[in-house]
C-alpha cells in the first residue's frame, strides 16, 4: 500500500522515520481545516463531546524537588538500621554461586544477582491488663530477596532463580520471606541504600573470556546523582573523549595488558563537579584500584596526553554543563487504564523506561521531546501530541524566561540532547528469551 504526500503536509509518523526532522509545530496532523471549521479549536470541548476520558493532571503539577544531602543520608541510615545481614549470589552458568565479599556493589549488565537481606523487625506489643504489666516487644526476623537483572541479561536468570534458590528460601524462611524483582537502574530506594551511594554498573558479564589478541580495552565510568545521594550510581559509558562532562566526575580504567591485571585508574574531576561528588568518586576509584593498578587524580584541563587521551581515542569536544538535571522530567502517555492518561516517572528515570507501546514526553529545560514507541497506537499518538502542546503552552506562561522548543523523535533516532538526560545511555537491548 502506498500513499502520496505533498510538501509541508507530511504526517508526524512519516517525519519520525527521519533523523533530525524537528519542525513538529508546523503541522498538527490531528486536525484538518474542515475539522477546525466544523468542531472548533477548543480541545476540552471536543473531548467532552466525543466522551474521550483523559487525565492530564501530571502535566500541570510542579516538578518534584530534589532530596537534600542531609535528608538523603538520613534515609540511607534509616534503611540500614534494621539490616542484620546481606548475602549475595550471582548466576554463573546454570546455578547461583556466592559472590566474593569484596564484590557487592559491583554489577554487570549481562548478569543476574540475588541478595538475601535479613532485617530485624519489632514485634507488635501485646496488650495486657495493668496488673500483669505490659510485655516487652521482641524483635523478629524478616527476609527479603532482591533479584537484580542487568539490562543485557536473559530472562533465563529469573527462571533459574524461581526453580532453584527461591524454592530453597521459601522452605527455609516460610512466611517471613518476600521476593522483589528489579531491573537495572530501576532499583527501589531501600535496596540502593544498602550500598551507600557506591553502586557501580559495568558493561558485559562478570566473567568473560580474555581476548589474547589485544590489550584489554579502556573502560570509562560516570558518577551521577539522580535526585539524591540515595540514587547515586557510577555507570560505565562509551570510552571516548566526547563522553566527558565538566559537571561530573569520571573514572577511567586503562589496562596495560590483555588480562587487565595491571594498569592505571584515572579519577577525572570536572571543573564544575560538586565537592560531595568528588569525595564519593574518590572513594569509589580507590575501591576499583586493583593490586597491580595505580591511581591518579586528574583535574579537568590538566590531563596527561599519553595514556588518558589515547585511551579515549583522542581529545574531542564534550559537554560543559548539565543544567538539564535541574529541569528534566519524563512523562508516560498510555491507554492501558482504558482511557488516555499522562503520568510522570520519578526523577530517577532511565533508558528502559521508554516503553515500545507508549508515547513519552521528555522535558530537558530547553526542548520538549515527544518520543514515539514503535507499538503505540494512532489514537495515543494523536492525544499525546495534543497533550504535549498543552504542556509547552503551560510552560510558556509559567516559565517565560525558558521557552521550550517542541521536537519529535522515535526509537533509535534520539539526538544527544535527548540521550544526555539518561544516565548510561547505550544501544537498545535486543528482545530476550
Tab-separated table of C-alpha atoms in Angstrom:
chain	number	residue	atom	x	y	z
A	1	UNK	CA	0.000	0.000	0.000
A	2	UNK	CA	1.398	3.428	-0.907
A	3	UNK	CA	0.226	6.980	-0.454
A	4	UNK	CA	1.328	10.331	-1.862
A	5	UNK	CA	2.349	13.292	0.294
A	6	UNK	CA	2.629	16.969	-0.573
A	7	UNK	CA	5.454	19.216	0.655
A	8	UNK	CA	4.818	20.559	4.177
A	9	UNK	CA	1.800	18.262	4.677
A	10	UNK	CA	3.827	15.280	5.903
A	11	UNK	CA	2.322	13.383	8.830
A	12	UNK	CA	4.175	13.081	12.141
A	13	UNK	CA	4.516	9.326	11.670
A	14	UNK	CA	6.188	9.987	8.310
A	15	UNK	CA	8.544	12.565	9.871
A	16	UNK	CA	9.524	10.226	12.688
A	17	UNK	CA	11.271	7.969	10.177
A	18	UNK	CA	13.878	10.672	9.525
A	19	UNK	CA	16.572	11.618	11.989
A	20	UNK	CA	16.825	15.336	12.751
A	21	UNK	CA	13.377	16.351	11.412
A	22	UNK	CA	12.264	18.722	14.139
A	23	UNK	CA	9.671	21.167	12.756
A	24	UNK	CA	6.902	19.492	14.724
A	25	UNK	CA	4.983	22.668	15.355
A	26	UNK	CA	4.480	23.332	11.643
A	27	UNK	CA	1.793	20.669	11.188
A	28	UNK	CA	-0.871	19.415	13.566
A	29	UNK	CA	-1.728	16.068	11.998
A	30	UNK	CA	-4.681	15.547	14.354
A	31	UNK	CA	-6.684	18.358	12.735
A	32	UNK	CA	-7.688	19.490	9.276
A	33	UNK	CA	-9.085	22.803	8.053
A	34	UNK	CA	-12.503	21.202	7.704
A	35	UNK	CA	-12.455	19.795	11.239
A	36	UNK	CA	-11.480	23.165	12.694
A	37	UNK	CA	-14.424	24.845	10.965
A	38	UNK	CA	-16.808	22.043	11.951
A	39	UNK	CA	-15.667	21.403	15.538
A	40	UNK	CA	-13.769	24.495	16.637
A	41	UNK	CA	-10.338	24.717	18.282
A	42	UNK	CA	-11.181	24.039	21.929
A	43	UNK	CA	-9.696	20.613	22.709
A	44	UNK	CA	-11.595	20.365	26.008
A	45	UNK	CA	-14.970	20.780	24.323
A	46	UNK	CA	-14.055	18.279	21.603
A	47	UNK	CA	-13.028	15.647	24.149
A	48	UNK	CA	-16.200	16.223	26.159
A	49	UNK	CA	-18.354	15.872	23.050
A	50	UNK	CA	-16.582	12.683	21.958
A	51	UNK	CA	-16.711	11.386	25.537
A	52	UNK	CA	-12.990	10.606	25.464
A	53	UNK	CA	-11.869	10.378	29.069
A	54	UNK	CA	-8.406	11.784	29.690
A	55	UNK	CA	-6.231	12.558	32.708
A	56	UNK	CA	-3.560	15.185	32.055
A	57	UNK	CA	-3.142	16.283	35.674
A	58	UNK	CA	0.538	15.305	35.816
A	59	UNK	CA	1.419	17.833	33.117
A	60	UNK	CA	0.291	20.716	35.319
A	61	UNK	CA	1.938	19.570	38.542
A	62	UNK	CA	5.197	21.285	39.586
A	63	UNK	CA	8.434	19.357	39.243
A	64	UNK	CA	9.250	17.435	42.401
A	65	UNK	CA	12.117	18.982	44.348
A	66	UNK	CA	15.348	17.047	44.866
A	67	UNK	CA	16.126	15.448	48.211
A	68	UNK	CA	18.754	17.364	50.144
A	69	UNK	CA	22.078	15.800	51.057
A	70	UNK	CA	21.362	15.564	54.783
A	71	UNK	CA	17.898	14.151	54.190
A	72	UNK	CA	19.326	11.553	51.786
A	73	UNK	CA	21.947	10.496	54.335
A	74	UNK	CA	19.201	10.141	56.935
A	75	UNK	CA	17.167	7.958	54.561
A	76	UNK	CA	20.193	5.735	53.888
A	77	UNK	CA	20.870	5.398	57.604
A	78	UNK	CA	17.234	4.615	58.357
A	79	UNK	CA	17.039	1.866	55.721
A	80	UNK	CA	20.215	0.286	57.096
A	81	UNK	CA	19.281	0.425	60.783
A	82	UNK	CA	17.324	-2.836	60.717
A	83	UNK	CA	19.577	-4.641	58.235
A	84	UNK	CA	21.120	-7.587	60.089
A	85	UNK	CA	22.835	-9.421	57.248
A	86	UNK	CA	23.094	-9.356	53.443
A	87	UNK	CA	24.195	-12.390	51.422
A	88	UNK	CA	24.923	-12.011	47.722
A	89	UNK	CA	24.764	-14.552	44.885
A	90	UNK	CA	25.473	-14.304	41.153
A	91	UNK	CA	24.359	-16.554	38.318
A	92	UNK	CA	27.275	-18.474	36.803
A	93	UNK	CA	26.252	-20.851	34.061
A	94	UNK	CA	23.087	-22.535	35.284
A	95	UNK	CA	23.453	-22.038	39.027
A	96	UNK	CA	23.806	-19.262	41.568
A	97	UNK	CA	27.080	-19.055	43.495
A	98	UNK	CA	28.076	-16.823	46.382
A	99	UNK	CA	29.571	-13.504	45.426
A	100	UNK	CA	33.009	-12.762	46.950
A	101	UNK	CA	32.792	-10.350	49.894
A	102	UNK	CA	34.578	-7.530	48.051
A	103	UNK	CA	32.234	-7.555	45.056
A	104	UNK	CA	28.784	-6.477	46.347
A	105	UNK	CA	28.154	-3.032	44.909
A	106	UNK	CA	29.659	-4.047	41.554
A	107	UNK	CA	27.094	-5.160	38.989
A	108	UNK	CA	27.471	-6.288	35.384
A	109	UNK	CA	24.778	-5.551	32.814
A	110	UNK	CA	24.935	-9.098	31.420
A	111	UNK	CA	24.446	-10.857	34.769
A	112	UNK	CA	21.742	-11.618	37.342
A	113	UNK	CA	22.238	-11.240	41.084
A	114	UNK	CA	20.352	-12.331	44.184
A	115	UNK	CA	20.643	-10.567	47.547
A	116	UNK	CA	19.195	-12.192	50.649
A	117	UNK	CA	18.657	-9.464	53.232
A	118	UNK	CA	17.710	-10.263	56.809
A	119	UNK	CA	16.022	-7.486	58.778
A	120	UNK	CA	15.199	-7.114	62.458
A	121	UNK	CA	11.538	-6.186	62.807
A	122	UNK	CA	9.996	-5.189	66.159
A	123	UNK	CA	7.114	-7.487	67.098
A	124	UNK	CA	3.811	-5.865	67.963
A	125	UNK	CA	3.341	-5.251	71.645
A	126	UNK	CA	0.661	-7.475	73.144
A	127	UNK	CA	-1.951	-5.612	75.145
A	128	UNK	CA	-2.447	-6.793	78.733
A	129	UNK	CA	-4.210	-5.587	81.872
A	130	UNK	CA	-2.495	-3.251	84.296
A	131	UNK	CA	-1.854	-5.996	86.888
A	132	UNK	CA	0.083	-8.212	84.517
A	133	UNK	CA	2.026	-5.274	83.105
A	134	UNK	CA	2.982	-4.688	79.527
A	135	UNK	CA	5.013	-7.292	77.710
A	136	UNK	CA	8.177	-6.035	76.147
A	137	UNK	CA	8.184	-6.259	72.368
A	138	UNK	CA	10.530	-8.835	70.961
A	139	UNK	CA	12.319	-8.497	67.660
A	140	UNK	CA	11.672	-10.971	64.881
A	141	UNK	CA	13.472	-11.525	61.603
A	142	UNK	CA	12.047	-10.876	58.147
A	143	UNK	CA	13.808	-11.839	54.949
A	144	UNK	CA	13.721	-10.007	51.629
A	145	UNK	CA	15.239	-11.494	48.491
A	146	UNK	CA	16.163	-8.901	45.871
A	147	UNK	CA	16.593	-10.306	42.366
A	148	UNK	CA	18.583	-7.874	40.191
A	149	UNK	CA	18.657	-8.323	36.416
A	150	UNK	CA	21.092	-6.433	34.179
A	151	UNK	CA	19.647	-4.825	31.051
A	152	UNK	CA	21.648	-7.191	28.826
A	153	UNK	CA	20.856	-10.339	30.825
A	154	UNK	CA	18.439	-13.019	29.661
A	155	UNK	CA	15.184	-13.745	31.474
A	156	UNK	CA	16.526	-17.272	31.954
A	157	UNK	CA	18.217	-15.949	35.088
A	158	UNK	CA	14.815	-15.244	36.649
A	159	UNK	CA	13.506	-18.682	35.671
A	160	UNK	CA	16.601	-20.336	37.120
A	161	UNK	CA	16.099	-18.426	40.364
A	162	UNK	CA	12.396	-19.288	40.720
A	163	UNK	CA	13.068	-23.034	40.316
A	164	UNK	CA	16.182	-23.175	42.495
A	165	UNK	CA	17.145	-20.581	45.098
A	166	UNK	CA	13.630	-19.222	45.614
A	167	UNK	CA	12.263	-22.675	46.483
A	168	UNK	CA	15.086	-23.220	48.992
A	169	UNK	CA	14.463	-19.834	50.577
A	170	UNK	CA	10.709	-20.497	50.806
A	171	UNK	CA	11.314	-23.806	52.550
A	172	UNK	CA	13.747	-22.202	54.995
A	173	UNK	CA	12.006	-18.933	55.826
A	174	UNK	CA	8.335	-19.849	55.241
A	175	UNK	CA	6.032	-16.837	55.636
A	176	UNK	CA	8.807	-14.420	56.638
A	177	UNK	CA	10.063	-14.228	53.035
A	178	UNK	CA	9.434	-11.509	50.456
A	179	UNK	CA	10.766	-11.634	46.893
A	180	UNK	CA	11.395	-8.393	44.966
A	181	UNK	CA	12.418	-8.459	41.309
A	182	UNK	CA	14.275	-5.422	39.968
A	183	UNK	CA	15.873	-4.414	36.701
A	184	UNK	CA	18.993	-2.348	36.161
A	185	UNK	CA	18.550	1.343	37.118
A	186	UNK	CA	15.015	0.638	38.326
A	187	UNK	CA	16.014	-0.365	41.851
A	188	UNK	CA	13.976	0.756	44.852
A	189	UNK	CA	15.386	3.182	47.414
A	190	UNK	CA	15.740	0.608	50.184
A	191	UNK	CA	17.916	-1.658	48.046
A	192	UNK	CA	20.058	1.249	46.809
A	193	UNK	CA	20.539	2.467	50.382
A	194	UNK	CA	22.306	-0.755	51.343
A	195	UNK	CA	25.225	0.218	49.065
A	196	UNK	CA	25.558	3.751	50.491
A	197	UNK	CA	25.921	5.511	47.119
A	198	UNK	CA	28.655	3.115	45.921
A	199	UNK	CA	26.632	1.400	43.215
A	200	UNK	CA	28.792	0.575	40.182
A	201	UNK	CA	27.411	-0.883	36.936
A	202	UNK	CA	29.861	-2.394	34.431
A	203	UNK	CA	29.038	-3.386	30.876
A	204	UNK	CA	29.158	-7.043	29.838
A	205	UNK	CA	29.470	-10.088	32.053
A	206	UNK	CA	31.433	-10.595	35.240
A	207	UNK	CA	33.385	-13.497	33.770
A	208	UNK	CA	34.146	-13.096	30.099
A	209	UNK	CA	36.772	-14.913	28.042
A	210	UNK	CA	40.013	-12.958	27.645
A	211	UNK	CA	40.854	-11.801	24.140
A	212	UNK	CA	44.560	-12.673	23.872
A	213	UNK	CA	44.914	-10.884	20.534
A	214	UNK	CA	44.903	-7.363	22.007
A	215	UNK	CA	45.307	-5.326	25.163
A	216	UNK	CA	42.099	-5.104	27.185
A	217	UNK	CA	40.058	-2.007	26.234
A	218	UNK	CA	39.782	1.049	28.455
A	219	UNK	CA	36.599	1.488	30.498
A	220	UNK	CA	35.070	4.861	31.346
A	221	UNK	CA	32.610	5.382	34.215
A	222	UNK	CA	30.484	8.396	35.094
A	223	UNK	CA	29.213	9.167	38.596
A	224	UNK	CA	25.839	10.845	38.536
A	225	UNK	CA	23.448	11.607	41.363
A	226	UNK	CA	19.873	11.437	40.135
A	227	UNK	CA	17.573	13.312	42.526
A	228	UNK	CA	19.567	12.406	45.667
A	229	UNK	CA	22.589	10.584	47.107
A	230	UNK	CA	20.345	7.551	47.572
A	231	UNK	CA	20.147	7.200	43.780
A	232	UNK	CA	23.844	7.764	43.078
A	233	UNK	CA	25.255	5.350	40.517
A	234	UNK	CA	28.616	5.015	38.779
A	235	UNK	CA	27.840	3.586	35.344
A	236	UNK	CA	30.147	2.547	32.534
A	237	UNK	CA	29.685	4.694	29.423
A	238	UNK	CA	31.312	4.848	25.981
A	239	UNK	CA	35.073	5.276	26.426
A	240	UNK	CA	35.555	8.316	24.209
A	241	UNK	CA	36.512	11.925	24.783
A	242	UNK	CA	33.061	13.283	23.921
A	243	UNK	CA	31.525	11.310	26.810
A	244	UNK	CA	33.091	13.584	29.451
A	245	UNK	CA	31.131	16.359	31.145
A	246	UNK	CA	32.565	19.185	33.246
A	247	UNK	CA	29.821	18.801	35.861
A	248	UNK	CA	30.571	15.154	36.688
A	249	UNK	CA	33.412	13.020	37.959
A	250	UNK	CA	34.624	10.211	35.705
A	251	UNK	CA	36.764	7.172	36.376
A	252	UNK	CA	38.930	5.872	33.525
A	253	UNK	CA	40.340	2.357	33.790
A	254	UNK	CA	43.320	1.900	31.434
A	255	UNK	CA	44.724	-1.675	31.382
A	256	UNK	CA	48.302	-2.313	30.283
A	257	UNK	CA	47.901	-5.973	29.308
A	258	UNK	CA	45.458	-8.440	27.717
A	259	UNK	CA	44.036	-9.741	31.003
A	260	UNK	CA	43.559	-6.273	32.550
A	261	UNK	CA	45.582	-7.438	35.563
A	262	UNK	CA	47.582	-4.211	35.788
A	263	UNK	CA	47.188	-0.644	34.615
A	264	UNK	CA	46.177	2.789	35.848
A	265	UNK	CA	42.961	4.293	37.226
A	266	UNK	CA	42.351	7.970	36.449
A	267	UNK	CA	39.870	9.930	38.553
A	268	UNK	CA	38.894	12.821	36.284
A	269	UNK	CA	37.353	15.725	38.196
A	270	UNK	CA	35.214	18.075	36.129
A	271	UNK	CA	35.771	21.793	36.778
A	272	UNK	CA	32.123	22.188	37.866
A	273	UNK	CA	31.839	18.967	39.906
A	274	UNK	CA	30.351	19.312	43.397
A	275	UNK	CA	32.717	18.679	46.308
A	276	UNK	CA	30.462	15.920	47.608
A	277	UNK	CA	30.645	14.176	44.233
A	278	UNK	CA	34.437	14.440	44.210
A	279	UNK	CA	34.732	12.831	47.628
A	280	UNK	CA	32.384	9.977	46.695
A	281	UNK	CA	34.092	9.411	43.328
A	282	UNK	CA	37.472	9.269	45.057
A	283	UNK	CA	36.249	6.545	47.432
A	284	UNK	CA	34.841	4.525	44.529
A	285	UNK	CA	38.022	4.933	42.462
A	286	UNK	CA	40.135	3.728	45.392
A	287	UNK	CA	37.964	0.620	45.717
A	288	UNK	CA	38.225	-0.010	41.963
A	289	UNK	CA	42.023	0.158	42.077
A	290	UNK	CA	43.393	-3.379	41.955
A	291	UNK	CA	46.603	-4.706	43.491
A	292	UNK	CA	48.720	-4.063	40.376
A	293	UNK	CA	46.983	-0.798	39.443
A	294	UNK	CA	47.987	2.733	40.334
A	295	UNK	CA	45.603	5.639	40.773
A	296	UNK	CA	45.992	9.195	39.589
A	297	UNK	CA	43.695	12.166	40.233
A	298	UNK	CA	43.365	14.425	37.205
A	299	UNK	CA	41.634	17.801	37.163
A	300	UNK	CA	39.918	18.992	34.021
A	301	UNK	CA	42.422	20.778	31.791
A	302	UNK	CA	45.415	19.000	33.302
A	303	UNK	CA	45.077	15.627	31.581
A	304	UNK	CA	48.244	13.768	30.549
A	305	UNK	CA	48.497	13.205	26.803
A	306	UNK	CA	49.996	9.734	26.952
A	307	UNK	CA	47.518	7.279	28.441
A	308	UNK	CA	44.494	9.438	29.248
A	309	UNK	CA	43.528	10.909	25.884
A	310	UNK	CA	44.929	7.968	23.940
A	311	UNK	CA	42.671	5.621	25.898
A	312	UNK	CA	39.683	7.792	24.945
A	313	UNK	CA	40.548	7.851	21.254
A	314	UNK	CA	41.896	11.390	21.355
A	315	UNK	CA	40.671	14.692	22.756
A	316	UNK	CA	37.222	15.710	21.497
A	317	UNK	CA	34.675	18.415	22.396
A	318	UNK	CA	32.414	17.480	25.309
A	319	UNK	CA	29.568	18.951	27.358
A	320	UNK	CA	30.492	21.636	29.882
A	321	UNK	CA	27.174	21.877	31.743
A	322	UNK	CA	24.358	19.701	32.996
A	323	UNK	CA	21.561	22.203	33.570
A	324	UNK	CA	19.134	19.567	32.371
A	325	UNK	CA	19.448	17.855	35.772
A	326	UNK	CA	17.512	20.747	37.311
A	327	UNK	CA	14.679	20.597	34.787
A	328	UNK	CA	14.449	17.111	33.299
A	329	UNK	CA	11.069	15.390	33.532
A	330	UNK	CA	9.779	12.249	31.861
A	331	UNK	CA	6.080	11.597	31.290
A	332	UNK	CA	4.373	8.464	30.051
A	333	UNK	CA	1.284	8.629	27.827
A	334	UNK	CA	-0.785	5.468	27.783
A	335	UNK	CA	-4.229	3.950	27.247
A	336	UNK	CA	-3.646	0.946	29.496
A	337	UNK	CA	-6.253	2.072	32.063
A	338	UNK	CA	-8.940	2.081	29.411
A	339	UNK	CA	-8.613	5.820	28.879
A	340	UNK	CA	-5.797	8.197	27.945
A	341	UNK	CA	-3.636	9.228	30.873
A	342	UNK	CA	-0.326	11.011	31.395
A	343	UNK	CA	1.791	10.059	34.408
A	344	UNK	CA	5.223	11.285	35.471
A	345	UNK	CA	8.156	8.987	36.081
A	346	UNK	CA	10.250	9.678	39.162
A	347	UNK	CA	13.343	11.873	38.731
A	348	UNK	CA	15.496	8.727	38.784
A	349	UNK	CA	14.328	7.562	35.357
A	350	UNK	CA	16.373	5.519	32.894
A	351	UNK	CA	16.515	4.451	29.247
A	352	UNK	CA	14.468	1.307	29.848
A	353	UNK	CA	11.530	3.453	30.993
A	354	UNK	CA	10.990	4.204	27.293
A	355	UNK	CA	8.336	1.589	26.559
A	356	UNK	CA	7.688	0.483	22.977
A	357	UNK	CA	3.914	0.519	23.385
A	358	UNK	CA	3.728	4.034	24.841
A	359	UNK	CA	4.395	7.657	23.974
A	360	UNK	CA	6.847	9.520	26.215
A	361	UNK	CA	7.304	13.240	26.834
A	362	UNK	CA	10.791	14.386	27.866
A	363	UNK	CA	11.494	17.928	29.053
A	364	UNK	CA	15.198	18.829	29.359
A	365	UNK	CA	14.698	22.500	30.196
A	366	UNK	CA	15.354	23.717	26.646
A	367	UNK	CA	13.438	21.290	24.450
A	368	UNK	CA	10.394	19.115	24.941
A	369	UNK	CA	10.560	15.827	23.043
A	370	UNK	CA	7.641	13.665	22.004
A	371	UNK	CA	9.093	10.134	21.839
A	372	UNK	CA	7.003	7.675	19.834
A	373	UNK	CA	7.138	3.995	20.736
A	374	UNK	CA	7.110	1.540	17.845
A	375	UNK	CA	3.957	-0.215	19.092
A	376	UNK	CA	1.960	2.841	20.130
A	377	UNK	CA	-1.485	3.310	18.607
A	378	UNK	CA	-2.616	6.115	16.344
A	379	UNK	CA	-5.081	7.287	18.984
A	380	UNK	CA	-2.291	7.517	21.572
A	381	UNK	CA	-0.115	9.464	19.134
A	382	UNK	CA	-2.864	11.994	18.418
A	383	UNK	CA	-3.792	12.521	22.056
A	384	UNK	CA	-0.151	12.666	23.153
A	385	UNK	CA	0.588	15.296	20.527
A	386	UNK	CA	-2.255	17.493	21.744
A	387	UNK	CA	-1.177	16.917	25.349
A	388	UNK	CA	2.427	17.951	24.749
A	389	UNK	CA	1.239	21.114	23.016
A	390	UNK	CA	-0.776	21.943	26.123
A	391	UNK	CA	2.284	21.223	28.293
A	392	UNK	CA	4.539	23.521	26.238
A	393	UNK	CA	1.952	26.308	26.279
A	394	UNK	CA	1.600	25.974	30.046
A	395	UNK	CA	5.388	26.284	30.426
A	396	UNK	CA	5.400	29.461	28.354
A	397	UNK	CA	3.060	31.002	30.895
A	398	UNK	CA	4.863	29.670	33.981
A	399	UNK	CA	8.468	29.947	32.762
A	400	UNK	CA	8.546	32.725	30.143
A	401	UNK	CA	12.318	33.002	30.578
A	402	UNK	CA	12.800	29.382	29.436
A	403	UNK	CA	10.736	28.868	26.264
A	404	UNK	CA	10.798	25.253	25.075
A	405	UNK	CA	11.027	24.039	21.509
A	406	UNK	CA	8.853	21.030	20.683
A	407	UNK	CA	10.652	18.210	18.877
A	408	UNK	CA	9.638	14.771	17.690
A	409	UNK	CA	11.802	11.672	17.967
A	410	UNK	CA	11.440	7.921	17.723
A	411	UNK	CA	13.285	4.874	18.981
A	412	UNK	CA	16.787	4.735	17.519
A	413	UNK	CA	16.587	8.340	16.231
A	414	UNK	CA	17.323	10.154	19.505
A	415	UNK	CA	19.736	13.104	19.454
A	416	UNK	CA	22.428	13.904	22.033
A	417	UNK	CA	20.095	16.491	23.590
A	418	UNK	CA	17.697	13.656	24.332
A	419	UNK	CA	20.091	10.885	25.370
A	420	UNK	CA	22.125	13.040	27.780
A	421	UNK	CA	19.162	13.055	30.164
A	422	UNK	CA	19.540	9.293	30.660
A	423	UNK	CA	22.491	8.132	32.744
A	424	UNK	CA	24.474	5.423	30.990
A	425	UNK	CA	22.628	5.595	27.657
A	426	UNK	CA	23.698	2.766	25.366
A	427	UNK	CA	22.416	0.695	22.475
A	428	UNK	CA	18.881	-0.621	22.916
A	429	UNK	CA	18.772	-4.140	24.274
A	430	UNK	CA	17.628	-6.942	21.985
A	431	UNK	CA	14.474	-8.887	22.924
A	432	UNK	CA	15.462	-11.535	25.463
A	433	UNK	CA	14.191	-15.030	25.904
